[in-house]
Coordinates of C-alpha atoms in Angstrom, one line a residue:
M25 CA -25.5 13.0 -29.7
I26 CA -23.0 13.5 -32.6
K27 CA -24.0 16.8 -34.2
H28 CA -21.2 17.2 -36.7
L29 CA -18.4 14.9 -38.1
R30 CA -15.5 16.1 -40.2
I31 CA -13.0 13.7 -41.8
R32 CA -9.9 14.8 -43.7
N33 CA -7.4 12.7 -45.6
F34 CA -8.7 9.5 -44.2
A35 CA -8.4 6.5 -46.6
L36 CA -10.4 7.6 -49.7
I37 CA -11.9 10.6 -48.0
D38 CA -10.4 13.9 -48.9
D39 CA -12.5 16.4 -46.9
L40 CA -15.9 15.2 -45.7
E41 CA -18.3 16.9 -43.4
V42 CA -21.6 15.4 -42.3
N43 CA -24.3 16.5 -39.9
F44 CA -26.4 14.1 -37.8
N45 CA -29.5 14.7 -35.8
S46 CA -31.3 12.9 -32.9
G47 CA -33.3 9.8 -33.7
L48 CA -32.5 7.2 -36.4
N49 CA -29.8 8.4 -38.8
V50 CA -29.5 5.9 -41.7
I51 CA -26.4 5.9 -43.9
I52 CA -26.9 4.5 -47.4
G53 CA -24.8 4.1 -50.5
E54 CA -23.8 1.5 -53.0
T55 CA -21.5 -1.4 -52.0
G56 CA -17.9 -0.1 -51.8
S57 CA -19.1 3.6 -51.7
G58 CA -17.3 4.2 -48.4
K59 CA -20.1 3.9 -45.9
S60 CA -18.0 1.9 -43.5
M61 CA -15.3 4.5 -43.5
I62 CA -17.5 6.8 -41.5
V63 CA -17.9 4.1 -38.9
D64 CA -14.2 3.2 -39.0
S65 CA -13.3 6.9 -38.5
L66 CA -15.6 7.0 -35.4
I67 CA -14.1 3.8 -34.0
L68 CA -10.6 5.4 -34.5
L69 CA -11.7 8.7 -32.9
F70 CA -12.7 6.9 -29.8
G71 CA -9.4 5.1 -29.2
D72 CA -8.9 2.3 -31.7
R73 CA -5.3 1.5 -32.8
A74 CA -3.9 4.0 -35.4
S75 CA -2.0 3.1 -38.5
S76 CA -0.3 5.0 -41.3
D77 CA -2.5 3.0 -43.7
F78 CA -5.4 5.3 -42.7
V79 CA -3.7 8.4 -44.1
R80 CA -4.8 9.2 -47.7
T81 CA -2.1 8.7 -50.3
G82 CA 0.1 11.8 -50.7
E83 CA -1.0 13.4 -47.5
N84 CA 0.9 13.9 -44.2
K85 CA -1.9 13.2 -41.8
A86 CA -5.5 12.2 -41.4
I87 CA -7.8 14.3 -39.1
I88 CA -11.1 13.1 -37.5
E89 CA -13.1 15.6 -35.6
A90 CA -16.6 15.3 -34.0
E91 CA -18.8 17.8 -32.2
I92 CA -20.8 16.0 -29.7
E93 CA -23.8 17.3 -27.6
I94 CA -23.5 15.4 -24.3
G95 CA -26.7 16.7 -22.6
G96 CA -25.1 17.5 -19.3
K97 CA -23.9 13.9 -18.8
A98 CA -22.3 14.1 -15.3
G99 CA -19.8 11.3 -15.9
I100 CA -18.2 13.2 -18.8
A101 CA -17.9 16.4 -16.7
A102 CA -16.2 14.5 -13.9
L103 CA -13.9 12.7 -16.3
L104 CA -12.8 16.0 -17.9
E105 CA -12.2 17.6 -14.6
S106 CA -10.1 14.8 -13.3
N107 CA -8.0 15.1 -16.5
D108 CA -7.6 19.0 -16.2
I109 CA -9.7 19.6 -19.4
D110 CA -11.5 22.9 -19.6
Y111 CA -15.2 22.3 -20.0
V112 CA -16.2 25.7 -21.4
I113 CA -18.8 25.1 -24.0
E114 CA -21.9 24.0 -22.2
D115 CA -23.1 20.5 -23.2
T116 CA -20.7 20.3 -26.2
L117 CA -17.6 18.3 -26.6
I118 CA -15.1 18.7 -29.5
L119 CA -13.0 15.6 -30.0
R120 CA -10.1 15.4 -32.5
R121 CA -7.6 12.8 -33.5
E122 CA -4.7 13.3 -35.9
I123 CA -2.9 10.3 -37.4
S124 CA 0.4 11.0 -39.1
V125 CA 1.8 9.2 -42.1
K126 CA 4.4 7.7 -39.7
G127 CA 1.6 6.1 -37.7
S128 CA 1.8 8.2 -34.6
S129 CA -1.3 10.1 -33.3
R130 CA -2.2 13.3 -31.4
N131 CA -5.4 13.5 -29.5
F132 CA -7.4 16.6 -28.4
V133 CA -10.5 17.3 -26.2
N134 CA -11.8 20.8 -26.6
D135 CA -8.5 21.8 -28.3
T136 CA -6.5 20.5 -25.3
P137 CA -3.9 17.8 -26.0
T138 CA -4.7 14.7 -24.1
T139 CA -4.1 10.9 -24.0
L140 CA -5.7 8.1 -26.1
N141 CA -6.9 6.5 -22.9
L142 CA -9.1 9.6 -22.2
L143 CA -10.7 9.3 -25.6
K144 CA -11.3 5.6 -24.9
S145 CA -12.9 6.5 -21.5
I146 CA -15.1 9.2 -23.1
G147 CA -16.1 6.6 -25.8
E148 CA -17.1 4.1 -23.1
L149 CA -19.6 6.6 -21.7
L150 CA -20.9 8.0 -25.0
I151 CA -21.0 5.4 -27.8
D152 CA -21.7 1.8 -28.5
F153 CA -20.6 0.1 -31.8
H154 CA -22.3 -2.9 -33.2
G155 CA -21.3 -4.9 -36.2
Q156 CA -20.5 -8.5 -37.4
H157 CA -18.0 -8.9 -34.6
D158 CA -20.8 -8.3 -32.0
H159 CA -22.9 -11.0 -33.7
Q160 CA -20.1 -13.4 -33.2
S161 CA -19.7 -12.4 -29.6
L162 CA -23.4 -13.2 -29.0
L163 CA -22.7 -16.7 -30.2
K164 CA -20.1 -17.3 -27.5
S165 CA -21.8 -18.6 -24.3
E166 CA -19.1 -17.1 -22.0
N167 CA -20.5 -13.7 -23.0
H168 CA -24.1 -14.5 -22.2
I169 CA -24.0 -13.9 -18.4
Q170 CA -22.6 -10.4 -18.9
I171 CA -25.3 -9.5 -21.5
F172 CA -28.0 -10.9 -19.2
D173 CA -26.7 -9.0 -16.1
T174 CA -26.4 -5.8 -18.1
I175 CA -30.1 -6.0 -18.9
N176 CA -31.2 -7.3 -15.5
K177 CA -29.2 -5.2 -13.0
K178 CA -27.8 -6.9 -10.0
D179 CA -24.9 -4.6 -9.2
D180 CA -25.6 -4.3 -5.5
L181 CA -25.5 -8.1 -4.9
I182 CA -22.6 -8.7 -7.3
A183 CA -20.6 -6.0 -5.6
Q184 CA -21.1 -7.7 -2.2
F185 CA -20.2 -11.1 -3.8
V186 CA -17.0 -9.7 -5.3
E187 CA -16.0 -8.1 -2.0
L188 CA -16.6 -11.4 -0.1
K189 CA -14.8 -13.4 -2.8
N190 CA -11.7 -11.1 -2.5
Q191 CA -11.7 -11.5 1.3
L192 CA -12.0 -15.2 0.9
S193 CA -9.2 -15.4 -1.6
N194 CA -6.9 -13.4 0.6
K195 CA -7.7 -15.6 3.6
I196 CA -7.0 -18.7 1.5
D197 CA -3.7 -17.2 0.4
E198 CA -2.8 -16.6 4.1
Y199 CA -3.8 -20.2 5.0
K200 CA -1.6 -21.6 2.1
T201 CA 1.3 -19.4 3.1
L202 CA 1.0 -20.5 6.7
T203 CA 0.7 -24.2 5.9
K204 CA 3.7 -24.0 3.6
K205 CA 5.7 -22.3 6.2
E206 CA 4.7 -25.0 8.7
H207 CA 5.8 -27.7 6.2
D208 CA 9.1 -25.9 5.4
L209 CA 9.9 -25.5 9.1
K210 CA 9.2 -29.1 9.9
S211 CA 11.5 -30.2 7.0
Q212 CA 14.2 -27.8 8.1
R213 CA 13.8 -27.9 11.8
E214 CA 16.9 -30.1 12.5
N215 CA 19.1 -27.8 10.4
L216 CA 17.7 -24.6 12.0
L217 CA 18.2 -26.0 15.5
Y218 CA 21.8 -26.9 14.6
K219 CA 22.4 -23.3 13.4
L220 CA 20.8 -21.8 16.4
D221 CA 22.8 -24.0 18.8
E222 CA 26.0 -23.0 17.0
I223 CA 25.2 -19.3 17.3
Q224 CA 24.0 -19.5 20.9
Q225 CA 27.2 -21.3 22.0
V226 CA 29.3 -18.3 20.9
D227 CA 26.5 -15.9 21.9
P228 CA 27.9 -12.9 20.0
Q229 CA 26.7 -9.3 20.8
A230 CA 26.0 -6.5 18.5
D231 CA 29.3 -4.8 17.2
E232 CA 31.3 -7.1 19.4
D233 CA 33.8 -7.9 16.7
S234 CA 34.8 -4.3 16.0
K235 CA 35.1 -3.6 19.7
L236 CA 37.3 -6.6 20.3
E237 CA 39.5 -5.7 17.3
T238 CA 40.0 -2.2 18.7
E239 CA 40.9 -3.6 22.2
L240 CA 43.3 -6.2 20.7
V241 CA 45.2 -3.5 18.8
V242 CA 45.7 -1.6 22.1
L243 CA 46.8 -4.6 24.1
E244 CA 49.2 -5.9 21.4
N245 CA 50.9 -2.5 21.4
A246 CA 50.6 -1.8 25.2
E247 CA 54.4 -1.6 25.8
Q248 CA 54.9 1.0 23.0
I249 CA 51.8 2.9 24.2
I250 CA 53.1 3.2 27.8
I251 CA 56.6 4.4 26.6
Q252 CA 55.0 7.1 24.5
C253 CA 52.5 8.1 27.1
N254 CA 55.3 8.6 29.7
E255 CA 57.4 10.6 27.2
S256 CA 54.4 12.8 26.4
Y257 CA 53.7 13.3 30.2
N258 CA 57.3 14.3 30.8
L259 CA 57.3 16.8 28.0
L260 CA 54.1 18.4 29.4
F261 CA 54.7 18.3 33.1
E262 CA 57.8 16.8 34.7
S263 CA 60.5 19.5 34.2
E264 CA 60.9 23.3 34.5
T265 CA 61.2 23.4 30.7
G266 CA 58.0 21.3 30.3
V267 CA 55.1 22.7 28.3
Q268 CA 53.0 23.3 31.4
S269 CA 55.7 25.3 33.2
L270 CA 56.5 27.4 30.1
L271 CA 52.8 28.1 29.4
S272 CA 52.4 29.2 33.1
R273 CA 55.3 31.7 32.8
V274 CA 54.0 33.0 29.4
N275 CA 50.5 33.4 30.9
K276 CA 51.8 35.5 33.8
T277 CA 53.8 37.7 31.4
M278 CA 50.8 38.3 29.1
Q279 CA 48.6 39.1 32.1
N280 CA 51.1 41.8 33.1
L281 CA 51.2 43.2 29.5
A282 CA 47.4 43.3 29.5
K283 CA 47.5 45.9 32.3
F284 CA 49.3 48.2 29.9
D285 CA 47.3 47.4 26.8
S286 CA 44.0 45.5 26.6
A287 CA 45.0 44.0 23.2
F288 CA 47.1 41.4 25.1
E289 CA 44.1 40.3 27.1
Q290 CA 42.6 38.0 24.4
Y291 CA 45.9 36.2 23.9
A292 CA 46.5 35.9 27.6
N293 CA 43.2 34.1 27.9
E294 CA 44.0 31.7 25.1
I295 CA 47.3 30.8 26.6
Y296 CA 45.5 30.2 29.9
S297 CA 43.2 27.8 28.0
A298 CA 46.2 26.0 26.5
E299 CA 47.6 25.7 30.1
I300 CA 44.3 24.1 31.2
I301 CA 44.3 21.7 28.3
S302 CA 47.9 20.8 29.1
K303 CA 47.0 19.9 32.7
E304 CA 44.0 17.8 31.5
S305 CA 46.2 16.0 29.0
S306 CA 48.7 15.2 31.6
A307 CA 46.0 13.8 33.9
F308 CA 44.6 11.7 31.0
L309 CA 48.0 10.2 30.2
I310 CA 48.6 9.1 33.9
D311 CA 45.0 7.7 34.1
Y312 CA 45.3 5.8 30.8
I313 CA 48.6 4.2 31.9
E314 CA 47.1 3.1 35.2
K315 CA 44.0 1.6 33.6
L316 CA 45.9 -0.2 30.8
D317 CA 45.4 -3.9 31.6
Y318 CA 48.3 -5.5 29.8
N319 CA 47.8 -9.2 30.3
P320 CA 49.1 -11.8 27.8
E321 CA 46.2 -14.2 28.9
K322 CA 43.6 -11.5 28.1
I323 CA 45.2 -11.0 24.6
E324 CA 44.8 -14.8 24.0
Q325 CA 41.2 -14.7 25.2
I326 CA 40.3 -11.9 22.8
R327 CA 42.0 -13.6 19.9
T328 CA 40.0 -16.8 20.6
R329 CA 36.8 -14.9 21.0
L330 CA 37.4 -13.1 17.7
Y331 CA 38.2 -16.4 15.9
N332 CA 34.9 -17.9 17.1
I333 CA 32.9 -14.9 16.0
K334 CA 34.6 -14.7 12.6
T335 CA 34.0 -18.5 12.1
L336 CA 30.3 -17.8 12.4
C337 CA 30.6 -14.8 10.1
R338 CA 32.3 -16.9 7.4
K339 CA 29.3 -19.3 7.5
Y340 CA 26.4 -16.9 7.9
G341 CA 27.6 -13.4 6.8
T342 CA 28.3 -10.2 8.8
L343 CA 27.8 -10.2 12.5
A344 CA 24.6 -8.3 12.0
E345 CA 23.4 -11.0 9.7
V346 CA 24.4 -13.7 12.2
L347 CA 22.3 -12.0 14.9
E348 CA 19.4 -11.5 12.4
L349 CA 19.5 -15.3 11.5
R350 CA 19.4 -16.1 15.3
D351 CA 16.4 -13.9 15.8
S352 CA 14.5 -15.2 12.8
I353 CA 15.1 -18.8 13.9
L354 CA 13.8 -18.0 17.4
A355 CA 10.8 -16.2 15.8
E356 CA 10.0 -19.2 13.6
I357 CA 10.3 -21.6 16.5
A358 CA 8.0 -19.4 18.5
E359 CA 5.5 -19.1 15.7
S360 CA 5.6 -22.9 15.1
E361 CA 4.2 -23.3 18.6
N362 CA 1.1 -21.3 17.4
F363 CA 0.7 -23.0 14.0
D364 CA -2.1 -25.2 15.2
F365 CA -4.0 -22.2 16.7
L366 CA -3.4 -20.0 13.7
T367 CA -4.4 -22.6 11.1
K368 CA -7.6 -23.4 13.0
D369 CA -8.5 -19.7 13.3
L370 CA -7.9 -19.1 9.6
L371 CA -10.0 -22.1 8.6
K372 CA -12.8 -20.8 10.9
Q373 CA -12.6 -17.4 9.0
I374 CA -12.6 -19.2 5.6
H375 CA -15.6 -21.3 6.4
S376 CA -17.5 -18.2 7.7
L377 CA -16.7 -16.3 4.5
R378 CA -17.7 -19.3 2.3
A379 CA -21.0 -19.4 4.1
D380 CA -21.6 -15.7 3.6
L381 CA -20.5 -16.1 -0.1
A382 CA -22.9 -19.0 -0.6
Q383 CA -25.8 -16.9 0.8
I384 CA -25.2 -14.0 -1.5
G385 CA -24.5 -16.3 -4.4
K386 CA -27.8 -18.1 -3.8
Q387 CA -29.6 -14.7 -3.8
I388 CA -28.0 -13.8 -7.1
S389 CA -28.8 -17.1 -8.7
N390 CA -32.4 -17.0 -7.5
R391 CA -32.8 -13.5 -8.8
R392 CA -31.4 -14.6 -12.2
K393 CA -33.8 -17.5 -12.4
T394 CA -36.7 -15.1 -11.7
D395 CA -35.5 -12.5 -14.2
A396 CA -34.8 -15.2 -16.8
K397 CA -38.5 -15.8 -17.2
T398 CA -39.4 -12.2 -17.7
F399 CA -36.3 -11.7 -19.9
S400 CA -37.2 -14.6 -22.2
A401 CA -40.8 -13.4 -22.5
K402 CA -39.7 -9.9 -23.5
L403 CA -37.1 -11.3 -26.0
E404 CA -39.7 -13.7 -27.6
E405 CA -42.1 -10.7 -28.0
K406 CA -39.4 -8.6 -29.7
L407 CA -38.3 -11.5 -31.9
N408 CA -42.0 -12.0 -32.9
Q409 CA -42.1 -8.3 -33.8
M410 CA -39.2 -8.9 -36.1
G411 CA -40.6 -12.0 -37.9
I412 CA -39.4 -14.9 -35.7
A413 CA -43.0 -15.8 -34.8
N414 CA -42.5 -19.2 -33.1
A415 CA -39.3 -18.3 -31.2
E416 CA -38.8 -20.0 -27.8
F417 CA -36.0 -18.5 -25.8
Q418 CA -34.5 -20.0 -22.7
V419 CA -31.9 -18.8 -20.3
V420 CA -30.1 -22.0 -19.0
I421 CA -28.4 -21.6 -15.7
K422 CA -25.9 -24.2 -14.6
H423 CA -23.2 -24.7 -11.9
K424 CA -19.8 -26.2 -12.1
E425 CA -18.7 -28.5 -9.3
A426 CA -15.5 -27.5 -7.6
S427 CA -12.6 -29.9 -7.4
N428 CA -12.0 -31.7 -4.2
G429 CA -10.2 -29.5 -1.6
D430 CA -10.8 -26.2 -3.5
L431 CA -11.5 -23.7 -0.7
L432 CA -12.4 -20.9 -3.2
S433 CA -15.8 -22.4 -3.6
I434 CA -19.2 -22.5 -1.9
D435 CA -21.2 -25.4 -0.5
L436 CA -24.9 -25.7 -1.4
D437 CA -27.1 -28.7 -1.3
K438 CA -24.3 -30.9 0.0
K439 CA -22.1 -30.0 -3.1
S440 CA -19.2 -27.7 -3.6
F441 CA -19.4 -25.3 -6.6
K442 CA -16.8 -23.1 -8.3
V443 CA -17.3 -19.3 -7.9
F444 CA -16.7 -16.5 -10.4
D445 CA -16.6 -12.7 -10.1
N446 CA -20.4 -12.5 -10.8
G447 CA -21.6 -15.4 -8.7
Y448 CA -21.5 -19.2 -9.1
D449 CA -23.8 -19.4 -12.1
E450 CA -22.8 -20.4 -15.7
L451 CA -25.4 -19.1 -18.1
E452 CA -26.2 -19.9 -21.7
F453 CA -28.8 -18.7 -24.2
H454 CA -30.8 -21.4 -25.9
I455 CA -33.4 -20.9 -28.6
S456 CA -35.8 -22.7 -30.8
T457 CA -37.1 -20.9 -33.9
N458 CA -39.5 -23.7 -35.0
K459 CA -42.6 -24.6 -33.1
G460 CA -42.4 -27.9 -31.3
E461 CA -38.6 -28.1 -31.4
K462 CA -36.7 -28.2 -28.2
T463 CA -34.3 -25.3 -27.4
T464 CA -30.6 -25.7 -28.2
P465 CA -27.6 -23.5 -27.7
L466 CA -27.8 -20.3 -29.7
A467 CA -24.6 -21.0 -31.7
D468 CA -26.0 -24.3 -32.9
V469 CA -29.3 -23.0 -34.5
A470 CA -29.2 -19.3 -35.2
S471 CA -28.6 -18.0 -38.7
G472 CA -26.8 -14.8 -39.5
G473 CA -30.1 -12.9 -39.9
E474 CA -31.5 -14.4 -36.7
V475 CA -28.4 -13.4 -34.7
S476 CA -28.8 -9.9 -36.0
R477 CA -32.4 -9.7 -34.8
I478 CA -31.6 -11.3 -31.4
M479 CA -28.8 -8.7 -30.9
L480 CA -31.3 -5.9 -31.8
A481 CA -33.9 -7.4 -29.5
L482 CA -31.4 -7.4 -26.7
K483 CA -30.5 -3.8 -27.3
S484 CA -34.2 -2.9 -27.5
I485 CA -34.9 -4.6 -24.1
L486 CA -31.9 -2.8 -22.6
A487 CA -32.9 0.6 -24.1
G488 CA -34.6 2.0 -21.0
N489 CA -31.6 1.1 -18.7
D490 CA -28.7 1.8 -21.1
M491 CA -27.0 5.1 -20.2
I492 CA -24.9 5.2 -23.4
P493 CA -26.6 7.8 -25.7
I494 CA -25.2 6.9 -29.1
M495 CA -25.4 3.6 -30.9
V496 CA -23.7 2.8 -34.2
F497 CA -24.9 -0.2 -36.3
D498 CA -22.8 -1.4 -39.2
E499 CA -25.1 -3.5 -41.4
I500 CA -26.9 -5.2 -38.5
D501 CA -29.6 -6.0 -41.2
T502 CA -27.3 -8.7 -42.8
G503 CA -29.2 -11.8 -43.7
I504 CA -32.7 -10.3 -43.8
S505 CA -34.9 -8.7 -46.4
G506 CA -38.4 -7.7 -47.4
R507 CA -41.2 -7.8 -44.7
I508 CA -38.7 -8.9 -42.0
A509 CA -36.5 -5.9 -42.8
Q510 CA -39.5 -3.6 -42.3
K511 CA -40.2 -5.2 -38.9
V512 CA -36.5 -4.8 -37.9
G513 CA -36.7 -1.2 -39.0
L514 CA -39.6 -0.5 -36.7
V515 CA -37.7 -1.9 -33.7
M516 CA -34.7 0.3 -34.6
K517 CA -37.0 3.3 -34.8
E518 CA -38.4 2.5 -31.4
L519 CA -34.8 2.1 -30.1
A520 CA -34.0 5.6 -31.5
T521 CA -36.5 7.2 -29.1
Y522 CA -33.9 6.4 -26.4
H523 CA -30.6 6.8 -28.3
Q524 CA -29.2 8.6 -31.3
I525 CA -28.7 5.8 -33.8
L526 CA -26.3 5.8 -36.8
A527 CA -27.1 2.8 -38.9
I528 CA -25.5 1.7 -42.2
T529 CA -28.0 -0.2 -44.2
H530 CA -28.5 -1.6 -47.7
L531 CA -32.2 -2.3 -47.2
P532 CA -34.9 0.2 -48.4
Q533 CA -37.3 -1.0 -45.7
I534 CA -34.9 0.1 -42.9
A535 CA -33.6 3.2 -44.8
A536 CA -37.2 4.4 -45.0
M537 CA -37.5 4.4 -41.2
G538 CA -34.7 6.9 -40.9
D539 CA -35.5 10.3 -39.3
N540 CA -32.5 11.5 -41.3
M541 CA -30.8 9.9 -44.3
V542 CA -27.1 10.4 -45.3
L543 CA -26.0 9.3 -48.8
V544 CA -22.4 8.2 -49.3
R545 CA -21.0 8.0 -52.8
K546 CA -17.7 7.7 -54.6
Q547 CA -16.6 10.3 -57.2
E548 CA -13.5 10.3 -59.5
N549 CA -11.7 13.6 -60.3
D550 CA -8.3 14.0 -61.9
K551 CA -7.7 10.2 -61.7
R552 CA -8.3 10.4 -57.9
T553 CA -11.1 8.7 -56.0
F554 CA -13.1 10.8 -53.5
V555 CA -15.9 10.0 -51.0
E556 CA -18.6 12.5 -50.4
T557 CA -21.8 12.6 -48.3
K558 CA -25.1 14.4 -48.6
L559 CA -27.9 14.8 -46.0
L560 CA -31.0 14.1 -48.1
S561 CA -34.2 16.1 -48.4
Y562 CA -37.6 14.4 -48.4
E563 CA -37.7 14.3 -52.2
E564 CA -34.1 13.0 -52.4
K565 CA -34.9 10.4 -49.8
I566 CA -37.8 9.1 -52.0
H567 CA -35.5 9.1 -55.0
E568 CA -32.7 7.0 -53.3
I569 CA -35.1 4.5 -51.7
A570 CA -36.8 4.1 -55.1
K571 CA -33.3 3.3 -56.5
M572 CA -32.7 0.8 -53.8
L573 CA -36.0 -0.9 -54.7
S574 CA -35.6 -0.9 -58.5
G575 CA -32.0 -0.3 -59.4
E576 CA -30.6 2.6 -61.4
E577 CA -33.7 2.6 -63.8
L578 CA -36.3 4.4 -61.7
T579 CA -40.0 3.6 -62.3
E580 CA -43.1 5.2 -61.1
A581 CA -44.0 2.0 -59.3
A582 CA -40.6 2.2 -57.4
I583 CA -41.2 5.9 -56.5
E584 CA -44.7 5.1 -55.2
S585 CA -43.4 2.2 -53.2
A586 CA -40.7 4.4 -51.7
K587 CA -43.4 6.9 -50.7
I588 CA -45.4 4.2 -49.1
L589 CA -42.4 2.9 -47.1
I590 CA -41.6 6.4 -45.9
N591 CA -45.2 7.2 -44.9
K592 CA -45.5 3.9 -43.0
S593 CA -42.5 4.9 -40.9
V594 CA -43.9 8.2 -39.8

């Protein structure tokens, strides 16, 4: 629960601190007193978009800070740990958000800087906001199935359905890709076969072009190579003044010198090594000349071969790309021979998955139909408690037929139906608030006050299963008054046994139900407007409720009525 909230430099708020307790905390005040600023600050604290407009005129930044008792909620501890946030203070969380006059914001959890996304994630686990927007969302039929499933848990079956639907979707994608490839190959087959034949006629090998170019350079310069090889051989080996002969003589001299001084030994060895290299070089030159196959016909053959390879390369890219094209065409042709088998196998898998999906979808739908009766009865009972005595509520479950050929569908009762992430049902709430009238869609018949009560009834039914500990209601009592307001207040008080509730109200009947009452009021000082709050004592609570009943001029009758309202709520 929220234990303490501090708001500084936010809109008209200068420095406001308010304590809340468990149970039903009602927030009262005149119209325009700033009640909604408290809710707005909480919405902002839990990740709503920041704006410089929130910063009080003349200040640099707005600060919103809340101390929250989380009661050992495991999800919060895991979330903090995964975000490297120290969780030192047992069961207590300090959240802070600072909004600068430039519109930027800084976010903190237990004084550790963090991201806005973490504040949002914490908010999703801790707090639920309800206002006029939620009333509007209740009127949209596309939201009804999510509301219904939240109250009537089917997570296990829906998780299975989603997994099967994803598998089916993937297999359908594979099937579409394969059939497209088959179509493309058929339309391009003649062109591909032409390219393949063109490449196979030349039959190039990997790196063949670079090898041929190297060989061509040698053969085209064979005469010059032979002359220079012979010249080098003669210098090394053929005469008494050749390198080999001179090295041999120097080597002998150095060996003799080494007998007198070992310092010569290293150099004698190196000269000997040079002599060996000289002999090997001479042998290489003779061998190279003998192997050199200088043949004008061979030169022409290489030139022709290179021309054919380069012709392919001009059309299809580098030699590596030519070979890659050849291999891909061969692979596609080989694959095309298996198209029939592959498509039949994929269709078999698709039909199997569709059958499994239909089975799970049918279970989900049957369970919804069963739960709908209990759900409608509970809702009618709650609405009766809140003054809609003759309400008849109906959960209408329909199915949308799939278009012809849509594989992402299920077959039931000789028809194909579209599937969604939560099954194949479309669900809509219908209601009749007058005895004997048939039920019609909620959006067509419900007034603002009725929608508020339906929303509250839904929350009341959900209370035992809802793991979110804090609920904030921003004038959910819109459109009701008098006896009905008292009935609504009783339901809110019942709901407060499961959750901490913060409720803005303008009705004395609901305010009287509060376990705690916070008064919000505007004050003017030095030509500036300030908003302040006060947690009311029992006597102050009587006083404020009496004012709500009679206006500024208090009467004994109003005070007595206030006491009666408060005592009825105990």
